[in-house]
């Protein structure tokens, strides 16, 4: 099959990128290992200095990579690292890469086969806490931008490249939104690239197109002033634990749709094209159930399991409690009951509207004689990039090149993350470029990164920075 | 209004009884105070010897009263006291009186104004733990039977009188049923008189006609093998806390009737006459709500509050728990959830049938992927004596005489008690003769008994033993 000139150029560039990456692979991995030795556990107060050391180390490395501007940004918690490398081209688009330099806790005795903060390469995999989540995936951007320059002969990237690497993601990003709001001017961008996600499998280059958002609330229900005797009073006064149960039952209809009036208002429905792409994925439900440690599937009628976790909003009971929970029985009408509910949201849903809908729905469920309080946490918005968005096409193209032309699959992320704050505050679409795989063991013992896939990440970004200006 | 000769005889007897009671009142109260000084707290292991001392003291006093047979019966827990005084008449009916000699814990610092185990008489009330629940109400039988003999000129009662005074009622009577089964021959009786209940008010002589029974169960629901991420899996696997809520909601229909199929099978419905008697009671719902420490009424449609707690079966959530119950939120699908349910039962309901009905109902509510276990405790049967039962009429007549001809009201007890075991094992109807009033403070600080009412109890039993042979 003869190649078009364009393809020939692309192939040449692919080879240049790959050669550059191969040439610098060993030094790159040595440097990554150095970073991984810093136990930047944001959840552990006694590691605060390590988190700071991690930020300083990264800032130093980014400066060494060539970023003309590198700053450590203070927050009310752990510091973030910001770096900027302007293109110099007048019409160059701006890209903001998001990642994090803090890691989950880890201790050898949790079941690690190697020291979690002493990176160890075995059979093409580097084992260390943070190898995949997220230091490895942040760090491939350093070599990626150099490979991009090498392949294009440029001295500055074809895009205005910005990096924001926060230090509290594993602690729930408590100060991230405030930081983004405060620095919105510096962070202004056309698109956001999140490098903190994964692929469908080792052999399936994947582009994630969105994440669900989340809104959560706590509901406290108060009946009698204290637990009262169920013989003397039972059957004649409202029981707050019964009310809690009825609220839970009213969350869904018989088809497992969320039954809160107005809940689905504005939902961006899956297109037929997306449903087909999801249906094409080689989904193994038995394997998925094993990962879910669950023993059956149940969800909204008319949708597959993947559609349910990726593209449909949900109402979930995270916790429920009331009355006597100790051993044996106690014949009481409980004084109170408590619910923790969360709602995963998809594109088109407005957390403020959801809160209003839940409040109105709840008010109709609590009988006279029961007092209630409902408190909402700060919501995380959903984000979704349409399949035909030019930036998404560019990301898919770059991934395909890195994987030697393999067909790119499209996934979504069922969870929710701080990237949505970037979308919200900066008004830019969020795209995901990640090379982690399900076996990488995020948050678990023996976290690792596949070194060959890490190099694919380097290659993909090298291609992407070159292709984005024409795409956008 | 002229009296019939029969009434004249009765009035004479009433006066004889009252004179006898007045004559012995001071000595009787001194003896009761002596008994109340023994802190027979069955729930406190270090009081076990006091409980035994209480049994011995009572046995000694009953022998002194004239009971020819008095025995302390051992159980696997605290001892009970049995006493028997045969009538000598060939056709005399047999009566078994039930009470208990153990008491609730009490300490001065709980809010007592006097020493709980140093009986103190103030304004015609004796303050002490057990004064009303139940030593006072057991002890009036000693003077009652002597007054009966004095008024009738007999040397033995007109009924075969048996007393069974247990020592573990305040600890849930764990060995009572076994004791009754073991001693069923000795306890054989025509009727059971329970002296461990109260009256509507100080001025309203009351006869309680029944108690509700109770069946209880614990339900454990298991979903994922551990708490799982609600973002990654939520909406696609069953949530056991949601299932728990749905079970709770399915307990009742929209009219607050219990919705478990077959639950009402066999229920003895209130007669119109009983409903009228209940409606006639001067019920103050506001005051009742204050006692219930509740802020509204809610119950089965078509029934009043008193009917709901006295005469209707219920399904109550005593406890519910599942998932995360700590501060803040946690976006999980919980691994498990747990329910504690209890069902108050009324006459005509069979606990074995209820258990079967609940199990069948539950099986239809738990989705695939959730495993469940349900365990029932030992049930307590309901008991009810029809309004036209001759023994009930005799008890009402005796109460009326003690209260100078005042109209007797009929109540029921919403709670459940070990008396039902006597009904079950001995096959005898259970009647209630009690003189406690709501202000007596059972299980609370400053428990007391109204001395004048205590004497009414003495009088009522004195009349009852005389009237029962003709009634039965």
mmCIF file of N, CA and C in Angstrom, chain B residues 185-296:
data_model
loop_
_atom_site.group_PDB
_atom_site.id
_atom_site.type_symbol
_atom_site.label_atom_id
_atom_site.label_comp_id
_atom_site.label_asym_id
_atom_site.label_seq_id
_atom_site.Cartn_x
_atom_site.Cartn_y
_atom_site.Cartn_z
ATOM 1 N N UNK B 185 -46.869 -28.516 86.072
ATOM 2 C CA UNK B 185 -47.811 -29.262 86.915
ATOM 3 C C UNK B 185 -48.139 -28.498 88.189
ATOM 4 N N UNK B 186 -47.134 -27.985 88.843
ATOM 5 C CA UNK B 186 -47.354 -27.246 90.092
ATOM 6 C C UNK B 186 -48.093 -25.932 89.825
ATOM 7 N N UNK B 187 -47.888 -25.363 88.627
ATOM 8 C CA UNK B 187 -48.441 -24.044 88.311
ATOM 9 C C UNK B 187 -49.846 -24.122 87.702
ATOM 10 N N UNK B 188 -50.328 -25.332 87.457
ATOM 11 C CA UNK B 188 -51.624 -25.503 86.785
ATOM 12 C C UNK B 188 -52.683 -24.595 87.417
ATOM 13 N N UNK B 189 -53.434 -23.906 86.565
ATOM 14 C CA UNK B 189 -54.364 -22.907 87.097
ATOM 15 C C UNK B 189 -55.519 -22.683 86.141
ATOM 16 N N UNK B 190 -56.581 -22.086 86.663
ATOM 17 C CA UNK B 190 -57.713 -21.723 85.810
ATOM 18 C C UNK B 190 -57.517 -20.330 85.205
ATOM 19 N N UNK B 191 -56.962 -19.428 86.000
ATOM 20 C CA UNK B 191 -56.670 -18.091 85.468
ATOM 21 C C UNK B 191 -55.335 -17.594 86.031
ATOM 22 N N UNK B 192 -54.743 -16.664 85.296
ATOM 23 C CA UNK B 192 -53.510 -16.006 85.746
ATOM 24 C C UNK B 192 -53.865 -14.556 86.061
ATOM 25 N N UNK B 193 -53.430 -14.100 87.226
ATOM 26 C CA UNK B 193 -53.602 -12.682 87.565
ATOM 27 C C UNK B 193 -52.214 -12.041 87.593
ATOM 28 N N UNK B 194 -51.991 -11.099 86.705
ATOM 29 C CA UNK B 194 -50.707 -10.411 86.653
ATOM 30 C C UNK B 194 -50.801 -9.131 87.474
ATOM 31 N N UNK B 195 -49.938 -9.015 88.471
ATOM 32 C CA UNK B 195 -49.905 -7.780 89.266
ATOM 33 C C UNK B 195 -48.617 -7.036 88.952
ATOM 34 N N UNK B 196 -48.550 -6.497 87.760
ATOM 35 C CA UNK B 196 -47.336 -5.794 87.329
ATOM 36 C C UNK B 196 -47.707 -4.756 86.277
ATOM 37 N N UNK B 197 -48.893 -4.183 86.418
ATOM 38 C CA UNK B 197 -49.337 -3.193 85.438
ATOM 39 C C UNK B 197 -49.966 -2.020 86.180
ATOM 40 N N UNK B 198 -50.580 -1.138 85.427
ATOM 41 C CA UNK B 198 -51.082 0.071 86.060
ATOM 42 C C UNK B 198 -52.489 0.439 85.660
ATOM 43 N N UNK B 199 -52.870 1.605 86.129
ATOM 44 C CA UNK B 199 -54.206 2.121 85.878
ATOM 45 C C UNK B 199 -54.109 3.341 84.960
ATOM 46 N N UNK B 200 -55.228 3.701 84.405
ATOM 47 C CA UNK B 200 -55.302 4.860 83.512
ATOM 48 C C UNK B 200 -54.862 6.135 84.235
ATOM 49 N N UNK B 201 -55.375 6.310 85.463
ATOM 50 C CA UNK B 201 -54.999 7.491 86.257
ATOM 51 C C UNK B 201 -55.316 7.205 87.718
ATOM 52 N N UNK B 202 -54.933 8.098 88.604
ATOM 53 C CA UNK B 202 -55.118 7.930 90.047
ATOM 54 C C UNK B 202 -56.583 7.706 90.409
ATOM 55 N N UNK B 203 -57.478 8.286 89.629
ATOM 56 C CA UNK B 203 -58.896 8.255 90.016
ATOM 57 C C UNK B 203 -59.724 7.346 89.125
ATOM 58 N N UNK B 204 -59.058 6.601 88.249
ATOM 59 C CA UNK B 204 -59.787 5.756 87.303
ATOM 60 C C UNK B 204 -59.421 4.291 87.504
ATOM 61 N N UNK B 205 -60.225 3.537 88.222
ATOM 62 C CA UNK B 205 -59.925 2.106 88.329
ATOM 63 C C UNK B 205 -59.980 1.476 86.944
ATOM 64 N N UNK B 206 -58.979 0.693 86.650
ATOM 65 C CA UNK B 206 -58.797 0.224 85.289
ATOM 66 C C UNK B 206 -58.551 -1.277 85.295
ATOM 67 N N UNK B 207 -59.077 -1.920 84.290
ATOM 68 C CA UNK B 207 -58.723 -3.319 84.070
ATOM 69 C C UNK B 207 -58.095 -3.428 82.697
ATOM 70 N N UNK B 208 -56.903 -3.965 82.692
ATOM 71 C CA UNK B 208 -56.191 -4.197 81.426
ATOM 72 C C UNK B 208 -56.645 -5.549 80.892
ATOM 73 N N UNK B 209 -56.970 -5.583 79.612
ATOM 74 C CA UNK B 209 -57.542 -6.820 79.073
ATOM 75 C C UNK B 209 -56.569 -7.602 78.186
ATOM 76 N N UNK B 210 -55.399 -7.021 77.909
ATOM 77 C CA UNK B 210 -54.480 -7.789 77.077
ATOM 78 C C UNK B 210 -53.160 -7.077 76.852
ATOM 79 N N UNK B 211 -52.212 -7.820 76.354
ATOM 80 C CA UNK B 211 -50.907 -7.270 75.991
ATOM 81 C C UNK B 211 -50.623 -7.689 74.559
ATOM 82 N N UNK B 212 -49.849 -6.838 73.869
ATOM 83 C CA UNK B 212 -49.398 -7.256 72.543
ATOM 84 C C UNK B 212 -48.243 -8.253 72.689
ATOM 85 N N UNK B 213 -48.088 -9.073 71.707
ATOM 86 C CA UNK B 213 -46.911 -9.938 71.644
ATOM 87 C C UNK B 213 -45.840 -9.255 70.817
ATOM 88 N N UNK B 214 -44.729 -9.933 70.631
ATOM 89 C CA UNK B 214 -43.683 -9.346 69.796
ATOM 90 C C UNK B 214 -42.835 -10.448 69.142
ATOM 91 N N UNK B 215 -42.538 -10.236 67.875
ATOM 92 C CA UNK B 215 -41.584 -11.092 67.158
ATOM 93 C C UNK B 215 -40.530 -10.154 66.609
ATOM 94 N N UNK B 216 -39.276 -10.573 66.625
ATOM 95 C CA UNK B 216 -38.247 -9.674 66.094
ATOM 96 C C UNK B 216 -37.248 -10.446 65.260
ATOM 97 N N UNK B 217 -36.621 -9.727 64.348
ATOM 98 C CA UNK B 217 -35.630 -10.380 63.494
ATOM 99 C C UNK B 217 -34.510 -9.414 63.140
ATOM 100 N N UNK B 218 -33.380 -9.992 62.794
ATOM 101 C CA UNK B 218 -32.262 -9.225 62.247
ATOM 102 C C UNK B 218 -32.038 -9.681 60.816
ATOM 103 N N UNK B 219 -31.839 -8.708 59.949
ATOM 104 C CA UNK B 219 -31.589 -9.011 58.536
ATOM 105 C C UNK B 219 -30.226 -8.438 58.160
ATOM 106 N N UNK B 220 -29.364 -9.277 57.652
ATOM 107 C CA UNK B 220 -28.051 -8.835 57.167
ATOM 108 C C UNK B 220 -28.032 -8.955 55.652
ATOM 109 N N UNK B 221 -27.599 -7.888 55.011
ATOM 110 C CA UNK B 221 -27.563 -7.845 53.542
ATOM 111 C C UNK B 221 -26.127 -7.635 53.084
ATOM 112 N N UNK B 222 -25.673 -8.482 52.168
ATOM 113 C CA UNK B 222 -24.291 -8.411 51.703
ATOM 114 C C UNK B 222 -24.236 -8.192 50.202
ATOM 115 N N UNK B 223 -23.557 -7.112 49.799
ATOM 116 C CA UNK B 223 -23.376 -6.807 48.381
ATOM 117 C C UNK B 223 -21.946 -7.092 47.958
ATOM 118 N N UNK B 224 -21.172 -6.037 47.623
ATOM 119 C CA UNK B 224 -19.767 -6.252 47.252
ATOM 120 C C UNK B 224 -18.988 -6.853 48.427
ATOM 121 N N UNK B 225 -17.865 -7.504 48.117
ATOM 122 C CA UNK B 225 -17.062 -8.124 49.174
ATOM 123 C C UNK B 225 -16.417 -7.083 50.084
ATOM 124 N N UNK B 226 -16.277 -5.864 49.593
ATOM 125 C CA UNK B 226 -15.818 -4.762 50.429
ATOM 126 C C UNK B 226 -16.474 -3.489 49.898
ATOM 127 N N UNK B 227 -16.380 -2.403 50.648
ATOM 128 C CA UNK B 227 -16.887 -1.131 50.133
ATOM 129 C C UNK B 227 -16.177 -0.846 48.807
ATOM 130 N N UNK B 228 -16.916 -0.439 47.795
ATOM 131 C CA UNK B 228 -16.301 -0.175 46.491
ATOM 132 C C UNK B 228 -16.597 1.263 46.061
ATOM 133 N N UNK B 229 -15.835 1.739 45.093
ATOM 134 C CA UNK B 229 -15.888 3.127 44.643
ATOM 135 C C UNK B 229 -17.203 3.391 43.907
ATOM 136 N N UNK B 230 -17.947 4.380 44.390
ATOM 137 C CA UNK B 230 -19.247 4.646 43.769
ATOM 138 C C UNK B 230 -19.106 5.296 42.400
ATOM 139 N N UNK B 231 -17.917 5.862 42.097
ATOM 140 C CA UNK B 231 -17.714 6.419 40.763
ATOM 141 C C UNK B 231 -17.436 5.320 39.755
ATOM 142 N N UNK B 232 -16.592 4.386 40.153
ATOM 143 C CA UNK B 232 -16.206 3.317 39.227
ATOM 144 C C UNK B 232 -17.337 2.307 39.018
ATOM 145 N N UNK B 233 -18.132 2.077 40.043
ATOM 146 C CA UNK B 233 -19.093 0.976 39.971
ATOM 147 C C UNK B 233 -20.550 1.370 40.250
ATOM 148 N N UNK B 234 -20.724 2.576 40.804
ATOM 149 C CA UNK B 234 -22.071 2.979 41.217
ATOM 150 C C UNK B 234 -23.031 3.076 40.044
ATOM 151 N N UNK B 235 -24.227 2.554 40.243
ATOM 152 C CA UNK B 235 -25.247 2.586 39.204
ATOM 153 C C UNK B 235 -25.298 1.315 38.392
ATOM 154 N N UNK B 236 -24.345 0.407 38.639
ATOM 155 C CA UNK B 236 -24.301 -0.821 37.841
ATOM 156 C C UNK B 236 -24.295 -2.090 38.694
ATOM 157 N N UNK B 237 -24.141 -1.932 40.010
ATOM 158 C CA UNK B 237 -24.204 -3.105 40.898
ATOM 159 C C UNK B 237 -25.206 -2.795 42.020
ATOM 160 N N UNK B 238 -25.831 -3.831 42.574
ATOM 161 C CA UNK B 238 -26.801 -3.566 43.647
ATOM 162 C C UNK B 238 -26.103 -3.060 44.909
ATOM 163 N N UNK B 239 -26.768 -2.140 45.582
ATOM 164 C CA UNK B 239 -26.245 -1.507 46.793
ATOM 165 C C UNK B 239 -27.052 -2.048 47.982
ATOM 166 N N UNK B 240 -26.411 -2.770 48.897
ATOM 167 C CA UNK B 240 -27.183 -3.389 49.989
ATOM 168 C C UNK B 240 -27.871 -2.363 50.896
ATOM 169 N N UNK B 241 -27.320 -1.153 50.990
ATOM 170 C CA UNK B 241 -27.989 -0.123 51.806
ATOM 171 C C UNK B 241 -29.272 0.341 51.118
ATOM 172 N N UNK B 242 -29.237 0.385 49.798
ATOM 173 C CA UNK B 242 -30.451 0.713 49.052
ATOM 174 C C UNK B 242 -31.492 -0.386 49.246
ATOM 175 N N UNK B 243 -31.026 -1.630 49.195
ATOM 176 C CA UNK B 243 -31.943 -2.755 49.402
ATOM 177 C C UNK B 243 -32.557 -2.682 50.804
ATOM 178 N N UNK B 244 -31.736 -2.331 51.794
ATOM 179 C CA UNK B 244 -32.256 -2.205 53.168
ATOM 180 C C UNK B 244 -33.364 -1.157 53.214
ATOM 181 N N UNK B 245 -33.135 -0.029 52.554
ATOM 182 C CA UNK B 245 -34.152 1.015 52.520
ATOM 183 C C UNK B 245 -35.432 0.535 51.846
ATOM 184 N N UNK B 246 -35.277 -0.210 50.775
ATOM 185 C CA UNK B 246 -36.464 -0.709 50.069
ATOM 186 C C UNK B 246 -37.237 -1.711 50.921
ATOM 187 N N UNK B 247 -36.524 -2.502 51.688
ATOM 188 C CA UNK B 247 -37.202 -3.444 52.594
ATOM 189 C C UNK B 247 -38.013 -2.657 53.623
ATOM 190 N N UNK B 248 -37.377 -1.634 54.187
ATOM 191 C CA UNK B 248 -38.068 -0.797 55.178
ATOM 192 C C UNK B 248 -39.316 -0.163 54.563
ATOM 193 N N UNK B 249 -39.149 0.381 53.369
ATOM 194 C CA UNK B 249 -40.282 1.060 52.730
ATOM 195 C C UNK B 249 -41.407 0.082 52.406
ATOM 196 N N UNK B 250 -41.048 -1.169 52.159
ATOM 197 C CA UNK B 250 -42.060 -2.166 51.795
ATOM 198 C C UNK B 250 -42.805 -2.704 53.010
ATOM 199 N N UNK B 251 -42.388 -2.308 54.208
ATOM 200 C CA UNK B 251 -43.070 -2.784 55.416
ATOM 201 C C UNK B 251 -44.510 -2.294 55.495
ATOM 202 N N UNK B 252 -44.757 -1.101 54.976
ATOM 203 C CA UNK B 252 -46.086 -0.491 55.123
ATOM 204 C C UNK B 252 -46.634 -0.044 53.775
ATOM 205 N N UNK B 253 -47.954 0.033 53.685
ATOM 206 C CA UNK B 253 -48.550 0.623 52.495
ATOM 207 C C UNK B 253 -48.807 2.107 52.755
ATOM 208 N N UNK B 254 -49.443 2.755 51.805
ATOM 209 C CA UNK B 254 -49.626 4.207 51.898
ATOM 210 C C UNK B 254 -50.541 4.594 53.061
ATOM 211 N N UNK B 255 -51.301 3.627 53.575
ATOM 212 C CA UNK B 255 -52.188 3.922 54.707
ATOM 213 C C UNK B 255 -51.582 3.442 56.021
ATOM 214 N N UNK B 256 -50.284 3.175 55.990
ATOM 215 C CA UNK B 256 -49.555 2.743 57.183
ATOM 216 C C UNK B 256 -50.022 1.378 57.709
ATOM 217 N N UNK B 257 -50.714 0.627 56.872
ATOM 218 C CA UNK B 257 -50.968 -0.781 57.212
ATOM 219 C C UNK B 257 -49.706 -1.577 56.921
ATOM 220 N N UNK B 258 -49.461 -2.608 57.683
ATOM 221 C CA UNK B 258 -48.319 -3.475 57.395
ATOM 222 C C UNK B 258 -48.602 -4.208 56.087
ATOM 223 N N UNK B 259 -47.650 -4.146 55.163
ATOM 224 C CA UNK B 259 -47.891 -4.618 53.793
ATOM 225 C C UNK B 259 -47.319 -6.007 53.528
ATOM 226 N N UNK B 260 -46.883 -6.674 54.567
ATOM 227 C CA UNK B 260 -46.364 -8.036 54.389
ATOM 228 C C UNK B 260 -47.549 -8.971 54.147
ATOM 229 N N UNK B 261 -47.575 -9.649 53.008
ATOM 230 C CA UNK B 261 -48.742 -10.499 52.724
ATOM 231 C C UNK B 261 -48.969 -11.523 53.847
ATOM 232 N N UNK B 262 -50.199 -11.614 54.299
ATOM 233 C CA UNK B 262 -50.560 -12.570 55.346
ATOM 234 C C UNK B 262 -50.341 -12.082 56.761
ATOM 235 N N UNK B 263 -49.824 -10.849 56.899
ATOM 236 C CA UNK B 263 -49.473 -10.368 58.239
ATOM 237 C C UNK B 263 -50.686 -10.280 59.162
ATOM 238 N N UNK B 264 -51.821 -9.866 58.598
ATOM 239 C CA UNK B 264 -53.003 -9.653 59.448
ATOM 240 C C UNK B 264 -53.842 -10.927 59.622
ATOM 241 N N UNK B 265 -53.357 -12.030 59.054
ATOM 242 C CA UNK B 265 -54.134 -13.266 59.118
ATOM 243 C C UNK B 265 -54.447 -13.628 60.565
ATOM 244 N N UNK B 266 -55.722 -13.832 60.858
ATOM 245 C CA UNK B 266 -56.142 -14.273 62.179
ATOM 246 C C UNK B 266 -56.311 -13.183 63.211
ATOM 247 N N UNK B 267 -55.989 -11.949 62.866
ATOM 248 C CA UNK B 267 -56.054 -10.845 63.850
ATOM 249 C C UNK B 267 -57.454 -10.741 64.462
ATOM 250 N N UNK B 268 -57.505 -10.732 65.781
ATOM 251 C CA UNK B 268 -58.770 -10.494 66.469
ATOM 252 C C UNK B 268 -59.072 -8.996 66.388
ATOM 253 N N UNK B 269 -60.087 -8.659 65.614
ATOM 254 C CA UNK B 269 -60.400 -7.247 65.431
ATOM 255 C C UNK B 269 -61.088 -6.700 66.681
ATOM 256 N N UNK B 270 -60.930 -5.422 66.899
ATOM 257 C CA UNK B 270 -61.645 -4.759 67.990
ATOM 258 C C UNK B 270 -63.144 -4.839 67.734
ATOM 259 N N UNK B 271 -63.912 -5.179 68.764
ATOM 260 C CA UNK B 271 -65.373 -5.145 68.619
ATOM 261 C C UNK B 271 -65.828 -3.685 68.719
ATOM 262 N N UNK B 272 -67.036 -3.444 68.261
ATOM 263 C CA UNK B 272 -67.572 -2.091 68.377
ATOM 264 C C UNK B 272 -67.635 -1.668 69.833
ATOM 265 N N UNK B 273 -68.006 -2.642 70.708
ATOM 266 C CA UNK B 273 -68.107 -2.326 72.137
ATOM 267 C C UNK B 273 -66.747 -1.878 72.688
ATOM 268 N N UNK B 274 -65.680 -2.588 72.298
ATOM 269 C CA UNK B 274 -64.352 -2.218 72.792
ATOM 270 C C UNK B 274 -63.930 -0.858 72.252
ATOM 271 N N UNK B 275 -64.243 -0.616 70.996
ATOM 272 C CA UNK B 275 -63.874 0.676 70.414
ATOM 273 C C UNK B 275 -64.580 1.815 71.147
ATOM 274 N N UNK B 276 -65.820 1.552 71.523
ATOM 275 C CA UNK B 276 -66.550 2.585 72.260
ATOM 276 C C UNK B 276 -65.924 2.826 73.631
ATOM 277 N N UNK B 277 -65.551 1.729 74.292
ATOM 278 C CA UNK B 277 -64.927 1.875 75.615
ATOM 279 C C UNK B 277 -63.617 2.660 75.516
ATOM 280 N N UNK B 278 -62.863 2.384 74.463
ATOM 281 C CA UNK B 278 -61.597 3.110 74.284
ATOM 282 C C UNK B 278 -61.868 4.584 73.970
ATOM 283 N N UNK B 279 -62.870 4.804 73.129
ATOM 284 C CA UNK B 279 -63.193 6.181 72.740
ATOM 285 C C UNK B 279 -63.694 6.998 73.927
ATOM 286 N N UNK B 280 -64.283 6.315 74.897
ATOM 287 C CA UNK B 280 -64.812 7.006 76.084
ATOM 288 C C UNK B 280 -63.713 7.494 77.020
ATOM 289 N N UNK B 281 -62.545 6.908 76.906
ATOM 290 C CA UNK B 281 -61.466 7.276 77.835
ATOM 291 C C UNK B 281 -61.068 8.740 77.625
ATOM 292 N N UNK B 282 -60.812 9.439 78.709
ATOM 293 C CA UNK B 282 -60.441 10.858 78.567
ATOM 294 C C UNK B 282 -59.005 10.994 78.083
ATOM 295 N N UNK B 283 -58.802 10.710 76.786
ATOM 296 C CA UNK B 283 -57.453 10.672 76.223
ATOM 297 C C UNK B 283 -56.998 12.066 75.828
ATOM 298 N N UNK B 284 -55.837 12.426 76.312
ATOM 299 C CA UNK B 284 -55.251 13.741 76.009
ATOM 300 C C UNK B 284 -54.054 13.499 75.093
ATOM 301 N N UNK B 285 -54.256 13.698 73.798
ATOM 302 C CA UNK B 285 -53.202 13.348 72.848
ATOM 303 C C UNK B 285 -51.940 14.191 73.045
ATOM 304 N N UNK B 286 -52.123 15.447 73.407
ATOM 305 C CA UNK B 286 -50.959 16.311 73.636
ATOM 306 C C UNK B 286 -50.121 15.772 74.798
ATOM 307 N N UNK B 287 -50.823 15.398 75.863
ATOM 308 C CA UNK B 287 -50.112 14.839 77.017
ATOM 309 C C UNK B 287 -49.436 13.518 76.657
ATOM 310 N N UNK B 288 -50.143 12.725 75.867
ATOM 311 C CA UNK B 288 -49.576 11.431 75.449
ATOM 312 C C UNK B 288 -48.319 11.641 74.607
ATOM 313 N N UNK B 289 -48.371 12.620 73.710
ATOM 314 C CA UNK B 289 -47.188 12.909 72.883
ATOM 315 C C UNK B 289 -46.022 13.370 73.758
ATOM 316 N N UNK B 290 -46.318 14.122 74.801
ATOM 317 C CA UNK B 290 -45.257 14.532 75.718
ATOM 318 C C UNK B 290 -44.606 13.303 76.355
ATOM 319 N N UNK B 291 -45.444 12.369 76.815
ATOM 320 C CA UNK B 291 -44.911 11.125 77.389
ATOM 321 C C UNK B 291 -44.102 10.359 76.346
ATOM 322 N N UNK B 292 -44.585 10.365 75.113
ATOM 323 C CA UNK B 292 -43.905 9.646 74.027
ATOM 324 C C UNK B 292 -42.694 10.410 73.514
ATOM 325 N N UNK B 293 -42.458 11.601 74.054
ATOM 326 C CA UNK B 293 -41.362 12.458 73.607
ATOM 327 C C UNK B 293 -41.362 12.595 72.079
ATOM 328 N N UNK B 294 -42.565 12.571 71.518
ATOM 329 C CA UNK B 294 -42.714 12.615 70.064
ATOM 330 C C UNK B 294 -43.434 13.889 69.643
ATOM 331 N N UNK B 295 -43.336 14.169 68.340
ATOM 332 C CA UNK B 295 -43.820 15.458 67.857
ATOM 333 C C UNK B 295 -44.930 15.323 66.825
ATOM 334 N N UNK B 296 -45.530 14.149 66.772
ATOM 335 C CA UNK B 296 -46.638 13.954 65.854
ATOM 336 C C UNK B 296 -47.108 12.521 65.965
#
